[in-house]
Amino acid sequence: MQKSVRYNEGHALYLAFLARKEGTKRGFLSKKAAEASRWHEKWFALYQNVLFYFEGEQSGRPAGMYLLEGCSCERTPAPPRTSAGPAGARDALDKQYYFTVLFGHEGQKPLELRCEEEQAGKEWMEAIHQASYADILIEREVLMQKYIHLVQIVETEKIAANQLRHQLEDQDTEIERLKSEIVALNKTKERMRPYHSHQEDEDPDIKKIKKVQSFMRGWLCRRKWKTIVQDYICSPHAESMRKRNQIVFTMVEAETEYVHQLYILVNGFLRPLRMAASSKKPPISHDDVSSIFLNSETIMFLHEIFHQGLKARLANWPTLVLADLFDILLPMLNIYQEFVRNHQYSLQVLANCKQNRDFDKLLKQYEANPACEGRMLETFLTYPMFQIPRYIITLHELLAHTPHEHVERKSLEFAKSKLEELSRVMHDEVSDTENIRKNLAIERMIVEGCDILLDTSQTFIRQGSLIQVPSVERGKLSKVRLGSLSLKKEGERQCFLFTKHFLICTRSSGGKLHLLKTGGVLSLIQCTLIEEPDASDDDSKGSGHMFGHLDFKIVVEPPDAAPFTVVLLAPSRQEKAAWMSDISQCVDNIRCNGLMTIVFEENSKVTVPHMIKSDARLHKDDTDICFSKTLNSCKVPQIRYASVERLLERLTDLRFLSIDFLNTFLHTYRIFTTATVVLAKLSDIYKRPFTSIPVRSLELFFATSPNNRGEHMVDGKSPRLCRKFSSPPPLAVSRTSSPVRARKLSLTSSLNARIGALDLTTSSCSSSPTTHSPTASPPPHTAAVLESSPADRAGDPTELSPCRSPSTPRHLRYRQPGGQAADSSHCSVSPASAFAIATAAAGHGSPPGFNNTERTCDKEFIIRRTATNRVLNVLRHWVSKHAQDFELNNELKMNVLNLLEEVLRDPDLLPQERKATANILRALSQDDQDDIHLKLEDIIQMTDCPKAECFETLSAMELAEQITLLDHVVFRSIPYEEFLGQGWMKLDKNERTPYIMKTSQHFNEMSNLVASQIMNYADISSRANAIEKWVAVADICRCLHNYNGVLEITAALNRSAIYRLKKTWAKVSKQTKALMDKLQKTVSSEGRFKNLRETLKNCNPPAVPYLGMYLTDLAFIEEGTPNFTEEGLVNFSKMRMISHIIREIRQFQQTAYRIDQQPKVIQYLLDKALIIDEDTLYELSLKIEPRLPA
């Protein structure tokens, strides 16, 4: 028989340890012993509702413990003292504070305690009172009393309801009795009537007349009501109510899908990872789990409640009242601010955690769950980011179909205004996460993984398909032909450009990417870009003709391996120019940062971080600019809001030029300014650089060290080279034109071994070809020398200079200072000045020299060269990547031509600058940049055939290829400016966005053609065969990556006129139906076209996406936030998001299909005489298969 209570002693000791370490209250108290008058001093520690006492403060094991739940604590007077003992001791005992802990039940003696000070005693009593949970017990008792009271009320109401039910039953009985009495009285009255009164009623003719009259009255009444109902059904109010109900049904479906996505996020990822974090070998910590998922669990609970409310309202259909639900939801939507504000940090933490192999393996296991449907964790973390804009669009559509006198009108307008205000607060945080999500998506597509993409400073620039020439030996191309099928198939590469690296991958049949084993990841700091082969190579002389001038080289010089060359072919000249522009700008940014670090840290009084921080205009918010916390590719804070003047100032800042800023600016500038203003700013920078460039920028160019300043004074030049200057210095450039064979700009400082010399050398060389050897990385504290290669030297007139990217030096070398670098015959300038000449953030090659050595000391000459390089860099990007601006604006084109011709007339223009200017002029002057850029009108003119083919004689392959060709030609013709401003939703959409409307019209015509062709057949077998053939055409379009064509055909087959033909579909084979379901799932609009987005991500261009998907994305952005803030600043974060979407669209526009035109097939596809209108189609459908009787 058990005599004692067992308890978990180990856990009790652990709680005692926690009490000693983290207890609520700890200290010495005197405890009254079992004997009446003895007190023992113990060390007490209170932890939660357990009071431990120890023999001493250093004791490790408790002497005892008390459970305080349900106890009470009260003060007790000091016990009476005997007269024995000294009087001082009695006084000290009387001053002590006594209190007793009562446990409230029999069998437990009270715990009597005392302490020295009254304040300490009160604190102990308060702590024990809280640990006893007395307040909670009292509150429980109050709630129990309320519950009992409510139960009594319910019972009373039940009794009253029963009484009322009995009364109603009695009333029903009384009513039935009265009815029976009335019937009996009526019978008695009938018997009392005279007999002759019944003769007329019994006349059969009268009965027939009355029956006909009754029938006519009923028919007229029913006809009247039918007319009333039909008129209402056709009225605008009824149509508006139908659309309103449909919007609500769609919103409920979207909310159901969203709650399901949150459920998968919480139950499929969050909770399992919490359990994994609590394991013995956790792959992730609890803090990281909280940082990744944030408050997603709370968001799920909130939307589950909202979803239940929506479903309850549907039960009261057609009376749909939603405003009160939004009134409840709005105050709680502020939790989204925390999620959006920390979303970028969440993705950064996830990227860092994925570097742990155990975590990455566990995450892939969770993502393999069928419920995820192939979606990654990043996708689920992104869903809450778009929920607020979705509500705004839904409310906007609801208000459009809600009458002004409707009871919900004001409530819905208030909800919409509050959501828009919340969206403006959240919008800036959304754009910062786009780049991280893109990098993570690409990293997950690469089978081998790619650690460099987990670097959050990597910015995605562009991707596309290029052909890699398979054999490059000693700089000579192998004899291959561009038209070779093996070259196209085996050499096709999927290339990704980032700000620091260039990835070259192959794509497997399953859509996954594989990095090349050699040269798969190219570090741009080790690369040199060459647009065309060297003229000195015999095999390379004809490569331009061999490859149609579509090839370019990337020379890679790794520090620990032999150099190699990668030769790539672009699909078109336009795409080659775009790749050249982006790669060269990325290389320039990296070398700009590298040279800036070398020059400023070795030869200047300011370091690079201090230089950026010292200019408050680059990172500190002001009345005309506001910055984000995210850094761009140049390690400078991104702009969130800014005035037009500050944006133009950033565009022309000579210290750096971020490629992501440049792309965003050129894509969206027409929203907040005009091309004339931008060109005027560039022209002003070129003509008056001193007055146009911020003073702070000029200061930092000439911020030299004290040693260098002393040397300038020795040279007799002005000692004020580094001072602020408010006006241009006097012109002091010698205009001599004598030829100089060896020209050099030497930067010399003190002869300290730690200080290097930046040498920009261009000297004459022999006519014999010179090969350069790979260079190793420089040791610490060596001098940096930027030297042009022999191919770049123009001293020998017999040597031909290759056509090379105007923005990239041949290669960057390091060498020890000395020799020519230490030549004292040349005057010294600040390192930043030479850096400005060498790079200017776009440096068009190493300058081959100056007219005389005095020019290197002239500040005006240096700034003019820097400004010229910047203007040429921006114009090169503008012309090569945004040629439509100049095709549609002849005045702008002429102004740019005039500016470039003025640049060419500059006598101080460097050879590389002159060459870059000529290249821009050549690109701007040529009318047709590519032969394959056909227009739909040209194709129509070439299809004038005497006889068109019929549907039966055309194969599915021919139809699919020509549909793909037409779809891509129409899609490619859309200029990017039509995607700005939601012009396709305005009343004048045909004038504002004619090409988007033409794309929509073409989509509808192709879909109508498919439906019309099927309905033209009278017999069931022919219609079934036509359906199977069109499904085969759709599947071939999928293989050709024409998802717009897939949607055209599936939309036609889902039309009510065709979908209702049950007998026809019964003849269609099961394989065709299964294929049809697969195609519909691919292009489904569910989850913002999630399947189509994933498919496009895994396919190589060329491809034709569905344009409506991108228009929906742009509508989300446009509806969520305005273009300008209340202060009139440009919302540049919004411009950045719009630019990302336009860049993805243009990626698919630039890569053309190589499909031969077949005029007879195209003539059939564009024959509008074959198209039947919607009403006639439905009438034919009813004629073929009439409705079944109800």
Tab-separated table of C-alpha atoms in Angstrom, residues 20-358:
chain	number	residue	atom	x	y	z
A	20	ARG	CA	17.693	30.168	-8.071
A	21	LYS	CA	18.653	31.622	-11.450
A	22	GLU	CA	15.516	33.345	-12.758
A	23	GLY	CA	13.121	33.378	-9.799
A	24	THR	CA	10.519	36.139	-9.463
A	25	LYS	CA	11.620	36.893	-5.888
A	26	ARG	CA	14.716	35.673	-4.052
A	27	GLY	CA	16.193	36.397	-0.619
A	28	PHE	CA	16.576	35.415	3.018
A	29	LEU	CA	13.490	34.941	5.217
A	30	SER	CA	13.002	33.509	8.699
A	31	LYS	CA	10.678	30.509	8.833
A	32	LYS	CA	8.913	29.469	11.994
A	33	ALA	CA	9.725	25.906	12.935
A	34	ALA	CA	7.350	23.300	14.242
A	35	GLU	CA	8.365	24.309	17.746
A	36	ALA	CA	6.355	27.233	18.970
A	37	SER	CA	9.089	29.789	19.446
A	38	ARG	CA	11.968	28.836	17.165
A	39	TRP	CA	12.761	30.645	13.883
A	40	HIS	CA	15.205	29.396	11.251
A	41	GLU	CA	16.730	31.638	8.585
A	42	LYS	CA	16.411	30.122	5.107
A	43	TRP	CA	17.107	31.353	1.539
A	44	PHE	CA	13.815	31.451	-0.390
A	45	ALA	CA	13.288	31.533	-4.182
A	46	LEU	CA	9.879	31.957	-5.873
A	47	TYR	CA	9.420	30.535	-9.411
A	48	GLN	CA	5.962	30.694	-10.978
A	49	ASN	CA	3.648	29.162	-8.302
A	50	VAL	CA	6.331	27.146	-6.418
A	51	LEU	CA	8.230	28.516	-3.394
A	52	PHE	CA	11.564	26.803	-2.740
A	53	TYR	CA	13.725	27.272	0.361
A	54	PHE	CA	17.375	26.368	0.757
A	55	GLU	CA	19.657	26.049	3.738
A	56	GLY	CA	21.850	28.821	2.315
A	57	GLU	CA	22.290	30.987	-0.754
A	58	GLN	CA	24.961	28.644	-2.152
A	59	SER	CA	23.005	25.432	-1.529
A	60	GLY	CA	22.376	23.450	-4.720
A	61	ARG	CA	19.569	21.233	-3.427
A	62	PRO	CA	16.367	22.695	-1.941
A	63	ALA	CA	15.416	21.866	1.621
A	64	GLY	CA	11.716	21.988	0.739
A	65	MET	CA	9.092	23.576	-1.441
A	66	TYR	CA	5.530	24.885	-1.185
A	67	LEU	CA	2.871	24.924	-3.930
A	68	LEU	CA	1.181	28.323	-3.624
A	69	GLU	CA	-1.795	27.885	-5.974
A	70	GLY	CA	-5.028	28.784	-4.151
A	71	CYS	CA	-3.276	30.104	-1.035
A	72	SER	CA	-3.612	33.496	0.609
A	73	CYS	CA	-1.043	35.722	2.255
A	74	GLU	CA	-1.698	38.198	5.060
A	75	ARG	CA	0.284	40.172	7.531
A	76	THR	CA	0.345	39.064	11.178
A	77	PRO	CA	1.341	41.050	14.245
A	78	ALA	CA	4.566	40.315	16.030
A	79	PRO	CA	4.175	37.524	18.600
A	80	PRO	CA	4.396	38.557	22.310
A	81	ARG	CA	7.888	38.400	23.779
A	82	THR	CA	8.942	37.276	27.226
A	83	SER	CA	10.604	39.813	29.453
A	84	ALA	CA	13.787	37.803	29.434
A	85	GLY	CA	16.591	39.023	27.281
A	86	PRO	CA	18.043	42.427	26.576
A	87	ALA	CA	15.672	45.256	25.723
A	88	GLY	CA	17.483	46.025	22.384
A	89	ALA	CA	16.931	42.505	21.130
A	90	ARG	CA	13.197	42.685	21.913
A	91	ASP	CA	12.906	45.991	20.063
A	92	ALA	CA	14.657	44.528	17.006
A	93	LEU	CA	12.274	41.562	16.959
A	94	ASP	CA	9.258	43.839	17.279
A	95	LYS	CA	10.394	45.873	14.250
A	96	GLN	CA	10.555	42.829	11.989
A	97	TYR	CA	7.801	42.214	9.414
A	98	TYR	CA	5.667	39.096	10.004
A	99	PHE	CA	3.334	37.503	7.465
A	100	THR	CA	1.598	34.147	7.109
A	101	VAL	CA	0.769	32.018	4.065
A	102	LEU	CA	-2.604	30.246	4.547
A	103	PHE	CA	-3.353	27.258	2.297
A	104	GLY	CA	-7.152	27.385	2.708
A	105	HIS	CA	-7.881	23.784	3.619
A	106	GLU	CA	-7.664	21.609	6.660
A	107	GLY	CA	-4.685	19.451	7.351
A	108	GLN	CA	-2.130	22.024	6.150
A	109	LYS	CA	-0.422	24.201	8.713
A	110	PRO	CA	0.128	27.840	7.741
A	111	LEU	CA	3.593	28.985	6.762
A	112	GLU	CA	4.765	31.776	9.044
A	113	LEU	CA	7.556	33.994	7.722
A	114	ARG	CA	9.297	37.164	8.740
A	115	CYS	CA	11.827	39.547	7.252
A	116	GLU	CA	13.928	42.430	8.401
A	117	GLU	CA	12.353	45.308	6.419
A	118	GLU	CA	8.740	46.233	5.855
A	119	GLN	CA	9.289	47.053	2.158
A	120	ALA	CA	10.795	43.630	1.504
A	121	GLY	CA	7.901	42.009	3.334
A	122	LYS	CA	5.348	43.815	1.190
A	123	GLU	CA	7.187	42.750	-1.948
A	124	TRP	CA	7.184	39.123	-0.793
A	125	MET	CA	3.447	39.285	-0.004
A	126	GLU	CA	2.689	40.782	-3.445
A	127	ALA	CA	4.776	38.142	-5.235
A	128	ILE	CA	3.128	35.291	-3.272
A	129	HIS	CA	-0.308	36.782	-3.980
A	130	GLN	CA	0.405	36.768	-7.714
A	131	ALA	CA	1.813	33.233	-7.580
A	132	SER	CA	-1.352	31.978	-5.862
A	133	TYR	CA	-3.399	32.875	-8.976
A	134	ALA	CA	-5.978	34.413	-6.659
A	135	ASP	CA	-6.985	37.026	-9.245
A	136	ILE	CA	-7.503	34.329	-11.838
A	137	LEU	CA	-9.605	32.293	-9.438
A	138	ILE	CA	-11.716	35.329	-8.617
A	139	GLU	CA	-12.147	36.073	-12.302
A	140	ARG	CA	-13.086	32.433	-12.882
A	141	GLU	CA	-15.659	32.658	-10.132
A	142	VAL	CA	-17.129	35.810	-11.675
A	143	LEU	CA	-17.280	34.159	-15.102
A	144	MET	CA	-18.892	31.090	-13.543
A	145	GLN	CA	-21.540	33.283	-11.924
A	146	LYS	CA	-22.188	34.940	-15.278
A	147	TYR	CA	-22.395	31.543	-16.916
A	148	ILE	CA	-24.902	30.317	-14.351
A	149	HIS	CA	-26.883	33.505	-14.856
A	150	LEU	CA	-26.899	32.995	-18.642
A	151	VAL	CA	-27.949	29.353	-18.198
A	152	GLN	CA	-30.843	30.508	-16.041
A	153	ILE	CA	-31.841	33.028	-18.694
A	154	VAL	CA	-31.717	30.335	-21.387
A	155	GLU	CA	-33.855	28.010	-19.275
A	156	THR	CA	-36.341	30.796	-18.674
A	157	GLU	CA	-36.482	31.522	-22.389
A	158	LYS	CA	-37.029	27.839	-23.113
A	159	ILE	CA	-39.964	27.732	-20.695
A	160	ALA	CA	-41.408	30.873	-22.278
A	161	ALA	CA	-40.957	29.373	-25.740
A	162	ASN	CA	-42.802	26.199	-24.694
A	163	GLN	CA	-45.633	28.257	-23.286
A	164	LEU	CA	-45.900	30.232	-26.496
A	165	ARG	CA	-45.821	26.989	-28.512
A	166	HIS	CA	-48.747	25.618	-26.467
A	167	GLN	CA	-50.661	28.844	-26.930
A	168	LEU	CA	-50.110	28.644	-30.700
A	169	GLU	CA	-51.356	25.083	-30.778
A	170	ASP	CA	-54.471	26.145	-28.837
A	171	GLN	CA	-54.995	28.976	-31.277
A	172	ASP	CA	-54.695	26.582	-34.220
A	173	THR	CA	-57.286	24.298	-32.645
A	174	GLU	CA	-59.609	27.228	-32.147
A	175	ILE	CA	-59.137	28.360	-35.752
A	176	GLU	CA	-59.957	24.889	-37.076
A	177	ARG	CA	-63.133	24.813	-34.934
A	178	LEU	CA	-64.231	28.193	-36.232
A	179	LYS	CA	-63.565	27.092	-39.837
A	180	SER	CA	-65.757	24.035	-39.386
A	181	GLU	CA	-68.524	26.211	-37.968
A	182	ILE	CA	-68.287	28.559	-40.960
A	183	VAL	CA	-68.525	25.618	-43.373
A	184	ALA	CA	-71.608	24.305	-41.565
A	185	LEU	CA	-73.243	27.748	-41.657
A	186	ASN	CA	-72.526	28.062	-45.405
A	187	LYS	CA	-74.170	24.690	-46.069
A	188	THR	CA	-77.205	25.710	-44.078
A	189	LYS	CA	-77.415	28.969	-46.021
A	190	GLU	CA	-77.229	27.137	-49.355
A	191	ARG	CA	-80.088	24.864	-48.370
A	192	MET	CA	-82.232	27.874	-47.465
A	193	ARG	CA	-81.836	29.497	-50.963
A	194	PRO	CA	-84.728	29.145	-53.468
A	195	TYR	CA	-84.439	26.328	-55.934
A	196	HIS	CA	-84.643	28.502	-59.103
A	197	SER	CA	-81.450	30.345	-58.217
A	198	HIS	CA	-79.403	27.279	-59.162
A	199	GLN	CA	-80.737	26.977	-62.690
A	200	GLU	CA	-78.372	29.572	-64.249
A	201	ASP	CA	-75.321	28.171	-62.455
A	202	GLU	CA	-75.969	24.794	-63.862
A	203	ASP	CA	-76.106	26.079	-67.470
A	204	PRO	CA	-73.068	24.444	-69.254
A	205	ASP	CA	-72.582	27.364	-71.673
A	206	ILE	CA	-72.223	29.804	-68.823
A	207	LYS	CA	-69.719	27.485	-67.186
A	208	LYS	CA	-67.683	27.331	-70.422
A	209	ILE	CA	-67.732	31.127	-70.773
A	210	LYS	CA	-66.574	31.596	-67.169
A	211	LYS	CA	-63.849	29.002	-67.660
A	212	VAL	CA	-62.578	30.769	-70.797
A	213	GLN	CA	-62.653	34.129	-69.014
A	214	SER	CA	-60.685	32.706	-66.080
A	215	PHE	CA	-58.133	31.204	-68.454
A	216	MET	CA	-57.726	34.487	-70.332
A	217	ARG	CA	-57.290	36.456	-67.104
A	218	GLY	CA	-54.644	34.001	-65.924
A	219	TRP	CA	-52.871	34.063	-69.304
A	220	LEU	CA	-52.848	37.878	-69.421
A	221	CYS	CA	-51.577	38.059	-65.846
A	222	ARG	CA	-48.810	35.546	-66.505
A	223	ARG	CA	-47.843	37.321	-69.722
A	224	LYS	CA	-47.709	40.654	-67.922
A	225	TRP	CA	-45.516	39.264	-65.189
A	226	LYS	CA	-43.285	37.502	-67.734
A	227	THR	CA	-42.824	40.818	-69.553
A	228	ILE	CA	-41.984	42.544	-66.278
A	229	VAL	CA	-39.475	39.838	-65.340
A	230	GLN	CA	-37.860	39.809	-68.804
A	231	ASP	CA	-37.596	43.590	-68.805
A	232	TYR	CA	-35.890	43.463	-65.429
A	233	ILE	CA	-33.569	40.677	-66.529
A	234	CYS	CA	-32.469	42.785	-69.502
A	235	SER	CA	-32.241	45.990	-67.485
A	236	PRO	CA	-28.850	47.517	-66.567
A	237	HIS	CA	-29.636	47.148	-62.886
A	238	ALA	CA	-30.123	43.392	-63.151
A	239	GLU	CA	-26.979	43.062	-65.293
A	240	SER	CA	-25.059	45.045	-62.699
A	241	MET	CA	-26.390	42.843	-59.892
A	242	ARG	CA	-25.414	39.688	-61.798
A	243	LYS	CA	-21.898	40.981	-62.305
A	244	ARG	CA	-21.764	42.040	-58.668
A	245	ASN	CA	-22.787	38.570	-57.513
A	246	GLN	CA	-20.252	37.005	-59.876
A	247	ILE	CA	-17.518	39.218	-58.405
A	248	VAL	CA	-18.500	38.078	-54.920
A	249	PHE	CA	-18.485	34.415	-55.962
A	250	THR	CA	-15.026	34.917	-57.506
A	251	MET	CA	-13.825	36.645	-54.344
A	252	VAL	CA	-15.040	33.724	-52.218
A	253	GLU	CA	-13.203	31.273	-54.503
A	254	ALA	CA	-10.036	33.376	-54.326
A	255	GLU	CA	-10.340	33.623	-50.533
A	256	THR	CA	-10.786	29.837	-50.334
A	257	GLU	CA	-7.629	29.355	-52.389
A	258	TYR	CA	-5.726	31.898	-50.290
A	259	VAL	CA	-6.732	30.248	-47.002
A	260	HIS	CA	-5.652	26.901	-48.453
A	261	GLN	CA	-2.255	28.384	-49.395
A	262	LEU	CA	-1.814	29.768	-45.873
A	263	TYR	CA	-2.841	26.377	-44.441
A	264	ILE	CA	-0.093	24.667	-46.486
A	265	LEU	CA	2.428	27.330	-45.420
A	266	VAL	CA	1.642	26.857	-41.721
A	267	ASN	CA	1.002	23.122	-41.567
A	268	GLY	CA	3.366	22.029	-44.312
A	269	PHE	CA	6.366	24.211	-43.439
A	270	LEU	CA	6.060	26.308	-40.257
A	271	ARG	CA	4.949	23.696	-37.760
A	272	PRO	CA	7.212	20.885	-39.056
A	273	LEU	CA	10.198	23.256	-38.964
A	274	ARG	CA	9.334	24.226	-35.388
A	275	MET	CA	9.436	20.564	-34.464
A	276	ALA	CA	12.725	20.148	-36.320
A	277	ALA	CA	14.178	23.133	-34.418
A	278	SER	CA	13.374	21.339	-31.146
A	279	SER	CA	15.167	18.126	-32.132
A	280	LYS	CA	18.525	16.986	-30.775
A	281	LYS	CA	20.369	18.109	-33.940
A	282	PRO	CA	18.274	21.003	-35.153
A	283	PRO	CA	18.908	22.023	-38.803
A	284	ILE	CA	17.467	25.467	-37.995
A	285	SER	CA	16.995	27.542	-34.873
A	286	HIS	CA	13.691	28.778	-33.478
A	287	ASP	CA	14.757	32.371	-34.105
A	288	ASP	CA	15.336	31.640	-37.793
A	289	VAL	CA	11.956	29.925	-38.054
A	290	SER	CA	10.292	32.985	-36.551
A	291	SER	CA	12.269	35.289	-38.862
A	292	ILE	CA	11.284	33.310	-41.985
A	293	PHE	CA	7.571	32.862	-41.306
A	294	LEU	CA	6.953	36.054	-39.317
A	295	ASN	CA	3.267	36.303	-38.325
A	296	SER	CA	1.900	34.051	-41.091
A	297	GLU	CA	0.081	31.869	-38.552
A	298	THR	CA	-1.846	34.873	-37.236
A	299	ILE	CA	-2.692	35.891	-40.812
A	300	MET	CA	-4.072	32.403	-41.444
A	301	PHE	CA	-6.323	32.556	-38.361
A	302	LEU	CA	-7.606	35.980	-39.410
A	303	HIS	CA	-8.505	34.887	-42.930
A	304	GLU	CA	-10.098	31.655	-41.743
A	305	ILE	CA	-12.548	33.792	-39.746
A	306	PHE	CA	-13.123	36.098	-42.725
A	307	HIS	CA	-13.634	33.112	-45.023
A	308	GLN	CA	-16.225	31.598	-42.681
A	309	GLY	CA	-18.084	34.913	-42.706
A	310	LEU	CA	-18.089	34.991	-46.523
A	311	LYS	CA	-19.465	31.451	-46.741
A	312	ALA	CA	-22.189	32.323	-44.233
A	313	ARG	CA	-23.204	35.294	-46.381
A	314	LEU	CA	-23.492	33.072	-49.445
A	315	ALA	CA	-26.164	31.094	-47.592
A	316	ASN	CA	-28.338	34.249	-47.747
A	317	TRP	CA	-27.925	34.647	-51.513
A	318	PRO	CA	-29.059	36.655	-53.459
A	319	THR	CA	-28.959	39.240	-50.647
A	320	LEU	CA	-25.183	39.704	-50.393
A	321	VAL	CA	-24.139	42.191	-47.708
A	322	LEU	CA	-20.365	42.361	-47.269
A	323	ALA	CA	-19.573	45.812	-45.903
A	324	ASP	CA	-19.827	44.763	-42.256
A	325	LEU	CA	-17.345	41.923	-42.899
A	326	PHE	CA	-14.814	44.425	-44.233
A	327	ASP	CA	-15.519	46.685	-41.253
A	328	ILE	CA	-14.453	43.807	-39.014
A	329	LEU	CA	-11.483	42.878	-41.206
A	330	LEU	CA	-9.965	46.352	-41.725
A	331	PRO	CA	-8.627	47.011	-38.179
A	332	MET	CA	-6.886	43.630	-38.175
A	333	LEU	CA	-5.185	44.014	-41.565
A	334	ASN	CA	-2.435	46.069	-39.934
A	335	ILE	CA	-0.720	42.765	-39.178
A	336	TYR	CA	0.245	42.768	-42.863
A	337	GLN	CA	2.528	45.745	-42.239
A	338	GLU	CA	4.806	43.619	-40.080
A	339	PHE	CA	4.844	40.841	-42.679
A	340	VAL	CA	5.582	43.146	-45.612
A	341	ARG	CA	8.114	45.245	-43.711
A	342	ASN	CA	10.178	42.180	-42.796
A	343	HIS	CA	9.552	40.123	-45.921
A	344	GLN	CA	12.888	40.938	-47.503
A	345	TYR	CA	14.694	40.044	-44.282
A	346	SER	CA	12.668	36.814	-44.216
A	347	LEU	CA	13.918	35.832	-47.666
A	348	GLN	CA	17.482	36.766	-46.699
A	349	VAL	CA	17.314	34.505	-43.632
A	350	LEU	CA	15.884	31.710	-45.768
A	351	ALA	CA	18.703	32.127	-48.290
A	352	ASN	CA	21.288	31.910	-45.501
A	353	CYS	CA	19.633	28.850	-43.942
A	354	LYS	CA	19.587	27.032	-47.270
A	355	GLN	CA	23.371	27.015	-47.252
A	356	ASN	CA	23.010	24.375	-44.521
A	357	ARG	CA	22.771	21.059	-46.381
A	358	ASP	CA	20.622	19.417	-43.709
